[in-house]
Structures are given as structure tokens and as C-alpha cells.
């Protein structure tokens, strides 16, 4: 068969199937173009790429697709992919993040076999079985919360996860192979819901047992020296008032490169309340506080507010920012036609003028800065006009340190060169200063009519700080361009959501910025 060579890949004549990477070309960079429907077995096996992104046009993938790709760190799977193939990532020893489709409700055999760098498994709701070798050899995993829907854990399913210390099993579990956790010799804490009548954790030794007709059978043994430190219970918890904070990315759907833990939002909430799968935890001995246990389970340190001071804008600055954002809440405009005067802007930013001025040469250099990742560079290259502004934060950013400004309005200077409005740039710099952002990306004229680009934009912008600067005074009057940006950047146009974001913008916090303001002409 004659194959078509395109983008460093080999296609069937109808361009619907990818059969291999073109060994005679160096064009393939890891991003598969939109259009293919099927990718055959082992196409990216032993690939030297560090990241691979499959478009949402792909409906089916072959077995062992990425097998033994030793350098592969990140993979984005198609959002509509329903079935995963066996040993899909087997031997990908550098893999750390996978964007898993939400429609997947079954994991195949050997899915993450010997993925020795993978610390968190991107489980999906509805999974009922962990088949053989599904995460065997994932030696970097330290804690594992198995979804509440799982009923069966097959032979060697979680074998040789040598760093695994904390394990939470589901109430639905009815079948657990004797060797399911073989080689997991670091387990020190096991937990299972009280409502499970088949398995239980012994108060004496902390091990997991199965009730059988011939007597109780040991299923998972824990480290003997860790037994007394096991603390999954209620005693001494009444005085605990500090909340257990988890990173917002746990609750968000990371469609680009998922780094999810095994528990979904309801399970996390249940754990925090001392409940697993609706069943209260049995009262027994305890030597740790509950939030310490939660920190172990979630494999995170406790987050505290102690010593944190809110960094707020001054009264005048707050007023100007408020006026700039009120326009998207259908608020009546002030009596005068100009919402933000030149004088107001001057007062707002006069103390930061020296920092705000950047030379053209410096900003040109920023566009080729090695610190800009490939996906951001794609955005910059796709825009009709773009600009990168390096900031000088006074402290550490509590969330993502970068801000993306999508501008609907593009102006021209006296020489006819295209530019962003100075008011928008000044506003962006001030927000960055408040939030301690390290970099601002300004983009105008994005190709929103290009479906392939918008698929990419949708996934990449999901966990980014995004501010849309549009020309309309209210959501009801927004252009199709602005509406598409909001939809794909996940900017909520409901009044309540915009008001809440507006209040947060003036105070340093870890929440993602998803906001719209009106960009007024200079």
C-alpha cells in the first residue's frame, strides 16, 4: 500500500489512519494534527518525544501505542476516546502526566505497567475493575485512593509499587486477588469503609483481612513498625479546627495533562469529614490528628493560612479596577461616557511607571525566551499580534504565575504598527503586580474559526489565568469572537461569577483568574 507522508507521520491514502512515524523525516514534534480517526498498534513505541498530543478527531487507538517510550513525560489523549488499549503506556519510565478522557469507564490490562515515574493515577468515575498489571511497577506512587466503584482487583494489578505507603480501598470491593499488591512492601496504612462486610482492617496489627468460611484470611500486610502510628479514627479530632486544603487542580478537569489523584471530589470531601463512601469511620486508637492522616492519603503537605497577609490594592486603585470590570455585570455606566479617564489611569499606575516601561528590544527577546513552553509558543505564533511582558514579582505567586490576556481590540500607532491599548497593558501589569505573576502573554486576533486550534486552546487554557478584554459593555452584547474565547477559556459569564472574580482580583490569592473586562480605546 502506498502511504501518504505528512507532518512526519505515515497515513493511509484516505488520511484517516496513522500507521507509523515517518522514519525518513524529522517533522514529527509530538503533536498529531487534527483529522485522523485511528492510530495503529505501537505507532509511538520507543518514541524519543517528551510529550505527545492526540487530537479529538481520533476515535480509536491500537495496543501498546506508547510502549517503552522512555523519554515520554506527558500525553494528551482525545477527550472523546471511550476505550483504552492494553499496555498503552507500558514501560514509559519517564511518564508523569496523562490527560485522561472523561468518558473512559474501564482500564485495560497493563495500562500503566512499569511507569516508574508516575506518582498519581488519573482514575475515572465508573471503573469497576483493576485488571492484571494495570499499575504494576509504578514505583513512584506513595499513596493510592482506589475509586469507590471498583469491585475487583485482579492478580498483580498493583504489584511492586515499592513506594506505596498509604492505601484506601473502596466499600464496593468484593474480590481481591492474593497477589494483587505483591511486592508492595512499604504499605504502612490501609483503610476500608466499615460498610464493607467482606474485608476489614484489624485493630491489632493494622493489616487487611478477608472474612471467609474457613476463617479470616490475611490479604494485605503492613509494616510491623508502623502499626502503632495508624490513625484513621475519630479520637482527639474534636479540637482540630484548621481545614485541610488541596490544590485547586484536584477539583478541576485538567484536559491538557491530567495530574489527578485517585479520589474524586465527593470521596475527598468524605475523607475530610471522617467518612468513606457514606460510612462513618470506626472509633479506635489514635496517635495523629485527622488532617495528618489526610495529608498522608493525599500525598500532600497541609496548607495553612498562618502568617499570610492579604495583598490588596489601595482605595483609588480598587475603584478604577472595579469600574473597569463593572461593565461586564450589566451595571449602568457612569454619567460620563468614558469609564476610565486618562487622569484616573495615570493616578492608578503612576507609582509603577518605571516598572511598566519596557523596551521594544527586550519584549522581542521575550518572544524567543527559552522559558516559554511549546504550547504557549503555539498560541503566540497563532495570534495576529502578540506580546510577552516579563514581570518582577516581589513575592511568590500562590497559583499559576502566568497571565494570558486575550484582546479583542487591536489598535495602530502613528506609524501604522498594530498594538494593544495602553490602558489594557497598564491594567494587566497592575494585576500581575498584585498577584505576583512572573509573565504576561498578550494575544490578539486568534484564529477562533479554526476548529483544530480551538480544540488546542480549550485544553490548554483550562488551567490558566485568562482575562478577556472585549469591546462590548455587557455579556449580552458580546461579539461571536468574544463568546468563543469565553466558552473555550472556561470563563463563566454569569453575573455572580464575574462579581466574585472581580472581588478576588484585587487581593493576592491562589484562585485561577477567569475574567472579562471592557477594553476602552486610548
Coordinates of C-alpha atoms in Angstrom, one line a residue:
X1 CA 0.0 0.0 0.0
X2 CA 1.2 3.5 -0.8
X3 CA 1.2 5.7 2.2
X4 CA 0.9 9.5 2.5
X5 CA 3.7 11.3 4.3
X6 CA 2.6 14.3 6.3
X7 CA 3.8 16.1 9.4
X8 CA 6.4 13.4 10.0
X9 CA 3.7 10.6 10.0
X10 CA 2.6 8.0 7.6
X11 CA -1.1 7.9 6.7
X12 CA -3.3 5.6 4.7
X13 CA -4.5 7.1 1.4
X14 CA -7.7 8.4 3.0
X15 CA -5.7 10.1 5.7
X16 CA -8.0 8.6 8.4
X17 CA -5.4 6.1 9.8
X18 CA -1.9 6.7 11.1
X19 CA 0.2 3.7 10.5
X20 CA 3.7 4.8 11.7
X21 CA 6.0 7.7 12.4
X22 CA 7.9 8.6 9.2
X23 CA 11.5 7.4 9.9
X24 CA 12.8 9.4 7.0
X25 CA 11.6 12.7 8.4
X26 CA 12.2 14.8 11.5
X27 CA 9.0 16.8 11.2
X28 CA 7.0 15.0 13.9
X29 CA 7.2 17.1 17.1
X30 CA 4.8 15.1 19.2
X31 CA 1.6 16.9 18.1
X32 CA -0.7 14.9 15.9
X33 CA -2.7 17.1 13.6
X34 CA -6.5 17.0 13.7
X35 CA -8.1 14.7 11.2
X36 CA -7.0 11.1 11.8
X37 CA -9.6 8.7 13.2
X38 CA -7.5 5.7 14.1
X39 CA -3.9 5.1 15.1
X40 CA -2.5 1.6 14.7
X41 CA -0.6 -0.6 17.3
X42 CA 2.8 0.6 18.6
X43 CA 3.0 3.7 16.4
X44 CA 4.7 5.7 19.1
X45 CA 6.5 2.8 20.8
X46 CA 10.1 3.7 21.6
X47 CA 9.4 7.3 20.6
X48 CA 12.0 9.9 21.6
X49 CA 9.4 12.6 22.1
X50 CA 8.9 14.1 25.6
X51 CA 5.2 14.9 25.0
X52 CA 2.6 13.6 22.6
X53 CA -0.8 15.1 22.0
X54 CA -3.5 13.3 20.1
X55 CA -6.4 15.3 18.6
X56 CA -10.0 14.8 19.4
X57 CA -10.7 13.5 15.9
X58 CA -9.1 10.2 17.0
X59 CA -11.7 7.7 17.9
X60 CA -9.6 4.5 18.4
X61 CA -6.0 3.7 19.2
X62 CA -4.1 0.4 18.9
X63 CA -2.4 -1.7 21.6
X64 CA 1.0 -0.8 23.1
X65 CA 0.7 2.6 21.4
X66 CA 3.4 4.3 23.6
X67 CA 5.1 1.2 24.9
X68 CA 8.7 1.7 26.0
X69 CA 8.8 5.4 25.1
X70 CA 11.5 6.1 27.7
X71 CA 11.6 9.8 27.3
X72 CA 7.8 10.4 27.2
X73 CA 6.7 12.6 30.1
X74 CA 3.3 13.9 29.1
X75 CA 0.4 12.6 27.0
X76 CA -2.9 14.1 26.0
X77 CA -5.5 11.6 24.9
X78 CA -8.5 12.5 22.8
X79 CA -11.3 13.8 25.0
X80 CA -13.9 11.6 23.3
X81 CA -11.9 8.4 23.4
X82 CA -14.0 5.7 25.0
X83 CA -11.8 2.7 25.0
X84 CA -8.1 2.4 26.0
X85 CA -5.9 -0.3 24.6
X86 CA -3.9 -2.9 26.7
X87 CA -0.4 -1.9 27.8
X88 CA -0.9 1.5 26.3
X89 CA 1.8 3.2 28.4
X90 CA 3.8 0.1 29.4
X91 CA 7.4 0.9 30.0
X92 CA 7.1 4.6 29.8
X93 CA 9.5 5.2 32.6
X94 CA 9.5 9.0 32.4
X95 CA 5.7 9.4 32.2
X96 CA 4.4 11.9 34.8
X97 CA 1.1 13.3 33.4
X98 CA -1.7 11.9 31.3
X99 CA -4.8 13.8 30.1
X100 CA -7.4 11.0 30.5
X101 CA -10.8 11.2 28.7
X102 CA -13.8 11.6 31.0
X103 CA -15.8 9.1 29.1
X104 CA -13.5 6.2 29.9
X105 CA -15.1 3.8 32.4
X106 CA -12.7 0.8 32.1
X107 CA -8.9 0.4 32.4
X108 CA -7.3 -2.4 30.3
X109 CA -4.6 -4.8 31.4
X110 CA -1.2 -3.3 31.8
X111 CA -2.3 0.2 31.2
X112 CA 0.5 1.9 33.3
X113 CA 2.7 -1.2 33.7
X114 CA 6.3 -0.2 34.8
X115 CA 5.6 3.6 34.6
X116 CA 8.2 4.2 37.2
X117 CA 7.9 8.0 37.4
X118 CA 4.1 8.2 37.6
X119 CA 3.1 9.3 41.0
X120 CA -0.7 9.7 40.6
X121 CA -3.2 7.6 38.6
X122 CA -5.8 9.5 36.6
X123 CA -8.7 7.3 37.5
X124 CA -12.1 8.0 36.0
X125 CA -15.6 7.5 37.6
X126 CA -17.3 4.2 36.8
X127 CA -14.3 1.9 36.8
X128 CA -15.3 -1.4 38.3
X129 CA -12.1 -3.4 37.9
X130 CA -8.3 -3.0 38.2
X131 CA -7.1 -5.7 35.8
X132 CA -3.8 -7.5 35.8
X133 CA -0.7 -5.4 35.8
X134 CA -2.8 -2.2 35.4
X135 CA -0.4 -0.1 37.6
X136 CA 2.2 -2.8 38.5
X137 CA 5.7 -1.5 38.8
X138 CA 4.6 2.1 39.4
X139 CA 7.4 2.5 41.9
X140 CA 6.9 6.3 42.5
X141 CA 3.3 6.0 43.8
X142 CA 3.3 6.8 47.5
X143 CA -0.5 6.9 48.2
X144 CA -3.4 5.4 46.4
X145 CA -7.2 6.0 46.7
X146 CA -9.0 3.5 44.6
X147 CA -12.3 4.7 43.2
X148 CA -15.4 3.8 45.1
X149 CA -16.9 1.9 42.2
X150 CA -14.1 -0.7 41.9
X151 CA -15.4 -4.2 42.8
X152 CA -12.5 -6.3 41.7
X153 CA -8.7 -6.0 42.0
X154 CA -7.1 -8.7 39.8
X155 CA -3.8 -10.6 40.2
X156 CA -0.7 -8.4 40.2
X157 CA -2.8 -5.3 39.5
X158 CA -0.8 -3.1 41.9
X159 CA 2.2 -5.3 42.3
X160 CA 5.7 -3.9 43.0
X161 CA 4.6 -0.4 43.8
X162 CA 7.5 -0.3 46.2
X163 CA 7.0 3.3 47.5
X164 CA 3.3 2.8 48.2
X165 CA 2.7 3.6 51.9
X166 CA -1.0 4.6 52.2
X167 CA -3.9 2.7 50.6
X168 CA -7.6 3.4 50.7
X169 CA -9.9 0.7 49.4
X170 CA -13.5 1.1 48.2
X171 CA -16.6 -0.1 50.0
X172 CA -17.7 -1.8 46.8
X173 CA -14.7 -4.2 46.8
X174 CA -15.8 -7.9 46.7
X175 CA -12.8 -9.6 45.0
X176 CA -9.2 -9.0 45.9
X177 CA -6.5 -11.4 44.4
X178 CA -4.0 -12.7 46.9
X179 CA -1.1 -11.3 44.9
X180 CA -2.8 -8.0 43.9
X181 CA -0.3 -6.0 46.0
X182 CA 2.6 -8.4 45.8
X183 CA 5.9 -6.6 46.3
X184 CA 4.3 -3.5 47.9
X185 CA 6.4 -3.9 51.0
X186 CA 6.2 -0.3 52.2
X187 CA 2.5 -0.2 53.0
X188 CA 2.0 1.2 56.5
X189 CA -1.6 2.3 56.4
X190 CA -4.7 0.6 54.9
X191 CA -8.2 1.8 55.1
X192 CA -11.6 0.5 54.0
X193 CA -15.1 1.5 54.7
X194 CA -16.9 0.0 57.6
X195 CA -19.8 -0.9 55.3
X196 CA -17.7 -3.5 53.5
X197 CA -18.7 -6.8 55.1
X198 CA -16.1 -8.8 53.4
X199 CA -12.9 -7.1 54.2
X200 CA -11.7 -5.2 57.4
X201 CA -8.6 -3.7 58.9
X202 CA -7.5 -5.3 62.1
X203 CA -7.2 -3.0 65.2
X204 CA -4.4 -5.2 66.4
X205 CA -2.0 -5.3 63.6
X206 CA -3.4 -2.8 61.0
X207 CA -3.4 -5.4 58.3
X208 CA -6.3 -6.1 55.9
X209 CA -8.2 -9.3 56.3
X210 CA -10.9 -11.1 54.3
X211 CA -13.8 -12.9 56.1
X212 CA -14.1 -16.4 54.7
X213 CA -16.0 -19.6 55.7
X214 CA -12.7 -21.1 56.8
X215 CA -11.7 -18.1 59.0
X216 CA -10.2 -14.7 58.4
X217 CA -7.5 -14.6 55.7
X218 CA -4.7 -12.1 55.6
X219 CA -4.8 -10.1 52.3
X220 CA -2.5 -7.1 52.8
X221 CA 0.2 -7.0 55.3
X222 CA 1.5 -3.6 56.7
X223 CA 4.9 -2.8 58.1
X224 CA 5.0 -4.0 61.7
X225 CA 6.8 -0.9 63.0
X226 CA 4.1 1.3 61.6
X227 CA 1.1 -0.3 63.2
X228 CA 1.0 1.9 66.3
X229 CA 1.1 5.0 64.1
X230 CA -2.0 4.0 62.1
X231 CA -4.6 6.7 62.8
X232 CA -7.8 6.6 60.7
X233 CA -10.1 7.3 63.5
X234 CA -12.0 10.0 65.4
X235 CA -10.4 10.3 68.8
X236 CA -8.7 13.6 69.6
X237 CA -10.1 15.2 66.5
X238 CA -12.7 17.4 68.1
X239 CA -10.2 20.2 68.7
X240 CA -8.9 20.2 65.2
X241 CA -10.1 23.4 63.5
X242 CA -7.7 24.0 60.6
X243 CA -9.1 22.9 57.3
X244 CA -7.2 20.6 55.0
X245 CA -6.5 22.4 51.8
X246 CA -5.9 20.7 48.5
X247 CA -4.7 22.2 45.3
X248 CA -7.5 23.5 43.0
X249 CA -6.2 21.4 40.2
X250 CA -7.5 18.3 42.1
X251 CA -11.1 19.6 41.6
X252 CA -10.7 20.9 38.1
X253 CA -10.7 18.8 35.0
X254 CA -7.2 19.0 33.6
X255 CA -7.8 18.1 30.0
X256 CA -4.3 19.0 28.9
X257 CA -2.0 16.9 31.1
X258 CA -4.0 15.4 34.0
X259 CA -2.3 15.0 37.3
X260 CA -5.3 13.8 39.2
X261 CA -5.3 11.8 42.4
X262 CA -7.3 8.7 42.7
X263 CA -10.2 10.2 44.7
X264 CA -12.9 12.3 43.1
X265 CA -14.3 15.4 44.8
X266 CA -17.0 13.5 46.8
X267 CA -14.5 11.0 48.1
X268 CA -12.2 13.7 49.2
X269 CA -15.0 15.5 51.0
X270 CA -16.0 12.2 52.6
X271 CA -12.5 11.7 53.9
X272 CA -12.3 15.2 55.3
X273 CA -15.5 14.5 57.3
X274 CA -14.2 11.2 58.6
X275 CA -16.4 9.3 56.3
X276 CA -15.6 7.0 53.4
X277 CA -18.3 6.1 50.9
X278 CA -21.0 7.2 53.3
X279 CA -19.9 5.1 56.2
X280 CA -18.6 6.6 59.4
X281 CA -15.1 5.5 60.5
X282 CA -14.9 3.2 63.4
X283 CA -13.7 4.7 66.7
X284 CA -10.4 3.2 67.9
X285 CA -6.9 4.1 69.0
X286 CA -5.2 7.2 67.5
X287 CA -1.9 9.0 67.8
X288 CA -2.1 11.5 65.0
X289 CA -4.6 14.2 64.1
X290 CA -7.0 13.5 61.3
X291 CA -5.6 16.1 59.0
X292 CA -2.1 14.5 59.3
X293 CA -3.7 11.3 58.0
X294 CA -5.4 13.2 55.2
X295 CA -2.0 14.7 54.3
X296 CA -0.6 11.1 54.0
X297 CA -3.6 9.9 51.9
X298 CA -3.5 12.8 49.5
X299 CA 0.3 12.8 49.4
X300 CA 0.4 16.5 50.1
X301 CA 1.6 18.8 52.9
X302 CA -1.0 20.6 55.0
X303 CA -1.7 24.1 53.7
X304 CA -2.0 26.8 56.4
X305 CA -3.0 30.4 56.4
X306 CA -0.7 31.2 59.3
X307 CA 1.4 34.3 58.6
X308 CA -0.3 35.0 55.3
X309 CA -1.3 38.7 54.7
X310 CA -3.7 39.7 52.0
X311 CA -2.1 42.0 49.5
X312 CA -4.8 44.4 48.5
X313 CA -4.9 47.4 46.2
X314 CA -5.5 50.9 47.5
X315 CA -8.8 52.6 47.6
X316 CA -8.3 54.6 44.4
X317 CA -6.8 51.6 42.6
X318 CA -9.6 49.4 43.7
X319 CA -12.2 51.9 42.4
X320 CA -10.6 52.1 39.0
X321 CA -10.3 48.3 38.7
X322 CA -13.9 48.0 39.8
X323 CA -15.1 50.4 37.2
X324 CA -13.2 48.6 34.5
X325 CA -14.9 45.3 35.4
X326 CA -18.4 46.5 36.3
X327 CA -19.1 46.8 32.6
X328 CA -19.5 43.0 32.3
X329 CA -22.1 42.9 35.0
X330 CA -24.7 44.9 33.1
X331 CA -24.2 47.8 35.5
X332 CA -25.3 51.2 34.3
X333 CA -22.4 53.3 33.1
X334 CA -21.4 56.4 34.9
X335 CA -22.9 59.7 33.7
X336 CA -19.9 60.5 31.6
X337 CA -19.2 58.3 28.5
X338 CA -15.6 57.5 29.4
X339 CA -15.5 54.8 32.1
X340 CA -11.8 55.3 32.9
X341 CA -10.2 58.6 32.2
X342 CA -6.6 59.3 31.3
X343 CA -6.2 61.0 34.7
X344 CA -7.5 58.0 36.6
X345 CA -5.2 55.7 34.8
X346 CA -2.3 58.0 35.4
X347 CA -3.1 58.0 39.1
X348 CA -3.5 54.3 39.2
X349 CA -0.2 53.4 37.6
X350 CA 2.0 56.4 38.4
X351 CA 3.8 54.6 41.2
X352 CA 4.6 51.8 38.8
X353 CA 5.6 53.8 35.7
X354 CA 9.2 52.8 35.8
X355 CA 8.4 49.2 36.0
X356 CA 5.7 49.4 33.3
X357 CA 8.0 50.8 30.6
X358 CA 9.8 48.1 28.7
X359 CA 11.9 48.5 25.6
X360 CA 10.8 47.0 22.3
X361 CA 14.1 45.1 22.1
X362 CA 13.5 43.4 25.5
X363 CA 10.0 42.4 24.6
X364 CA 11.2 41.0 21.2
X365 CA 13.7 39.0 23.1
X366 CA 11.0 37.6 25.4
X367 CA 9.2 36.1 22.5
X368 CA 12.1 33.8 21.9
X369 CA 12.9 33.2 25.6
X370 CA 13.7 29.6 26.3
X371 CA 11.4 29.8 29.3
X372 CA 8.3 29.8 27.1
X373 CA 7.0 26.3 26.7
X374 CA 6.0 24.9 23.3
X375 CA 2.2 25.2 23.8
X376 CA 2.4 28.8 24.8
X377 CA 4.6 29.4 21.7
X378 CA 1.9 27.9 19.6
X379 CA -0.5 30.4 20.9
X380 CA 1.9 33.3 20.3
X381 CA 2.6 32.1 16.7
X382 CA -1.2 31.6 16.0
X383 CA -2.1 35.2 17.1
X384 CA -2.3 38.0 14.7
X385 CA -0.5 40.1 17.2
X386 CA 1.2 39.0 20.5
X387 CA 3.4 40.5 23.2
X388 CA 5.3 39.0 26.1
X389 CA 5.8 41.1 29.2
X390 CA 8.2 39.9 31.9
X391 CA 7.3 41.0 35.4
X392 CA 9.3 41.4 38.6
X393 CA 7.2 39.9 41.4
X394 CA 8.0 40.9 44.9
X395 CA 6.9 37.6 46.3
X396 CA 6.0 34.1 45.3
X397 CA 2.8 33.6 43.3
X398 CA 0.3 31.3 45.2
X399 CA -1.0 29.8 42.0
X400 CA -0.1 29.7 38.3
X401 CA 2.5 32.5 37.8
X402 CA 1.4 33.5 34.3
X403 CA -1.5 35.6 33.0
X404 CA -2.9 35.3 29.5
X405 CA -4.7 38.4 28.1
X406 CA -6.9 37.9 25.1
X407 CA -7.6 41.2 23.5
X408 CA -10.5 41.7 21.0
X409 CA -9.4 45.3 20.2
X410 CA -6.2 45.9 18.2
X411 CA -5.0 49.5 17.7
X412 CA -2.4 51.1 15.4
X413 CA 0.2 53.6 16.3
X414 CA 1.3 56.6 14.3
X415 CA 3.5 54.5 12.1
X416 CA 0.7 52.1 11.4
X417 CA 2.1 49.3 13.5
X418 CA -0.5 47.2 15.4
X419 CA -0.5 47.3 19.2
X420 CA -2.7 46.7 22.3
X421 CA -4.3 49.6 24.0
X422 CA -2.1 51.2 26.7
X423 CA -4.9 51.1 29.2
X424 CA -5.1 47.3 28.8
X425 CA -1.4 46.9 29.2
X426 CA -1.3 49.0 32.3
X427 CA -4.2 47.1 33.8
X428 CA -2.5 43.8 33.0
X429 CA 0.7 44.9 34.7
X430 CA -1.1 46.1 37.8
X431 CA -3.0 42.8 38.1
X432 CA 0.3 41.0 37.7
X433 CA 1.9 43.1 40.4
X434 CA -0.9 42.4 42.8
X435 CA -0.8 38.6 42.2
X436 CA 3.0 38.4 41.9
X437 CA 2.7 37.0 38.3
X438 CA 6.0 36.4 36.6
X439 CA 4.9 36.8 33.0
X440 CA 2.0 38.2 30.9
X441 CA 1.1 36.9 27.5
X442 CA -1.0 39.3 25.4
X443 CA -2.7 37.9 22.4
X444 CA -4.9 39.4 19.7
X445 CA -6.6 38.1 16.6
X446 CA -6.7 34.4 17.5
X447 CA -8.0 32.1 14.7
X448 CA -11.2 31.1 16.5
X449 CA -12.8 29.8 13.3
X450 CA -10.1 27.1 13.1
X451 CA -11.5 24.0 14.8
X452 CA -8.2 22.4 15.4
X453 CA -6.8 25.5 17.0
X454 CA -9.8 25.9 19.3
X455 CA -9.5 22.3 20.4
X456 CA -5.9 23.0 21.4
X457 CA -6.9 26.4 23.0
X458 CA -9.7 24.7 25.0
X459 CA -7.5 22.1 26.6
X460 CA -4.5 24.4 27.2
X461 CA -6.5 27.3 28.7
X462 CA -8.4 25.1 31.2
X463 CA -6.0 25.6 34.0
X464 CA -4.5 29.0 33.0
X465 CA -5.2 32.5 34.3
X466 CA -7.2 34.1 31.4
X467 CA -8.6 37.6 31.1
X468 CA -10.6 38.6 28.0
X469 CA -10.6 42.2 27.1
X470 CA -13.6 42.8 24.8
X471 CA -15.1 45.9 23.4
X472 CA -18.7 45.3 24.4
X473 CA -20.2 46.8 27.6
X474 CA -22.1 43.7 28.7
X475 CA -22.3 39.9 28.1
X476 CA -25.5 40.2 26.0
X477 CA -23.7 42.4 23.5
X478 CA -20.5 40.4 23.1
X479 CA -19.3 39.5 19.7
X480 CA -19.1 35.9 18.4
X481 CA -15.3 36.1 18.8
X482 CA -15.5 37.1 22.4
X483 CA -18.1 34.5 23.2
X484 CA -16.0 31.7 21.7
X485 CA -13.0 32.9 23.7
X486 CA -15.1 32.8 26.9
X487 CA -16.6 29.4 26.1
X488 CA -13.2 27.8 25.4
X489 CA -11.3 29.5 28.1
X490 CA -14.0 28.5 30.6
X491 CA -14.9 32.0 31.6
X492 CA -18.2 32.0 33.4
X493 CA -20.4 34.9 32.2
X494 CA -22.9 34.6 34.9
X495 CA -23.2 37.8 36.9
X496 CA -22.5 36.2 40.2
X497 CA -19.3 34.5 38.9
X498 CA -18.0 37.7 37.4
X499 CA -18.7 39.7 40.6
X500 CA -16.8 37.1 42.6
X501 CA -13.8 37.2 40.3
X502 CA -13.8 40.9 40.4
X503 CA -13.6 40.9 44.2
X504 CA -10.7 38.4 44.1
X505 CA -8.7 40.3 41.5
X506 CA -7.6 43.0 44.0
X507 CA -6.3 40.5 46.6
X508 CA -3.5 38.1 46.2
X509 CA -4.9 34.6 46.2
X510 CA -4.4 31.1 44.6
X511 CA -7.6 31.1 42.6
X512 CA -7.5 31.0 38.8
X513 CA -8.4 34.3 37.1
X514 CA -11.2 33.7 34.6
X515 CA -12.5 37.2 33.9
X516 CA -13.8 39.7 31.3
X517 CA -13.2 43.4 31.2
X518 CA -14.1 46.1 28.7
X519 CA -11.1 47.3 26.7
X520 CA -11.6 51.0 26.0
X521 CA -9.9 52.8 23.2
X522 CA -7.0 55.1 24.1

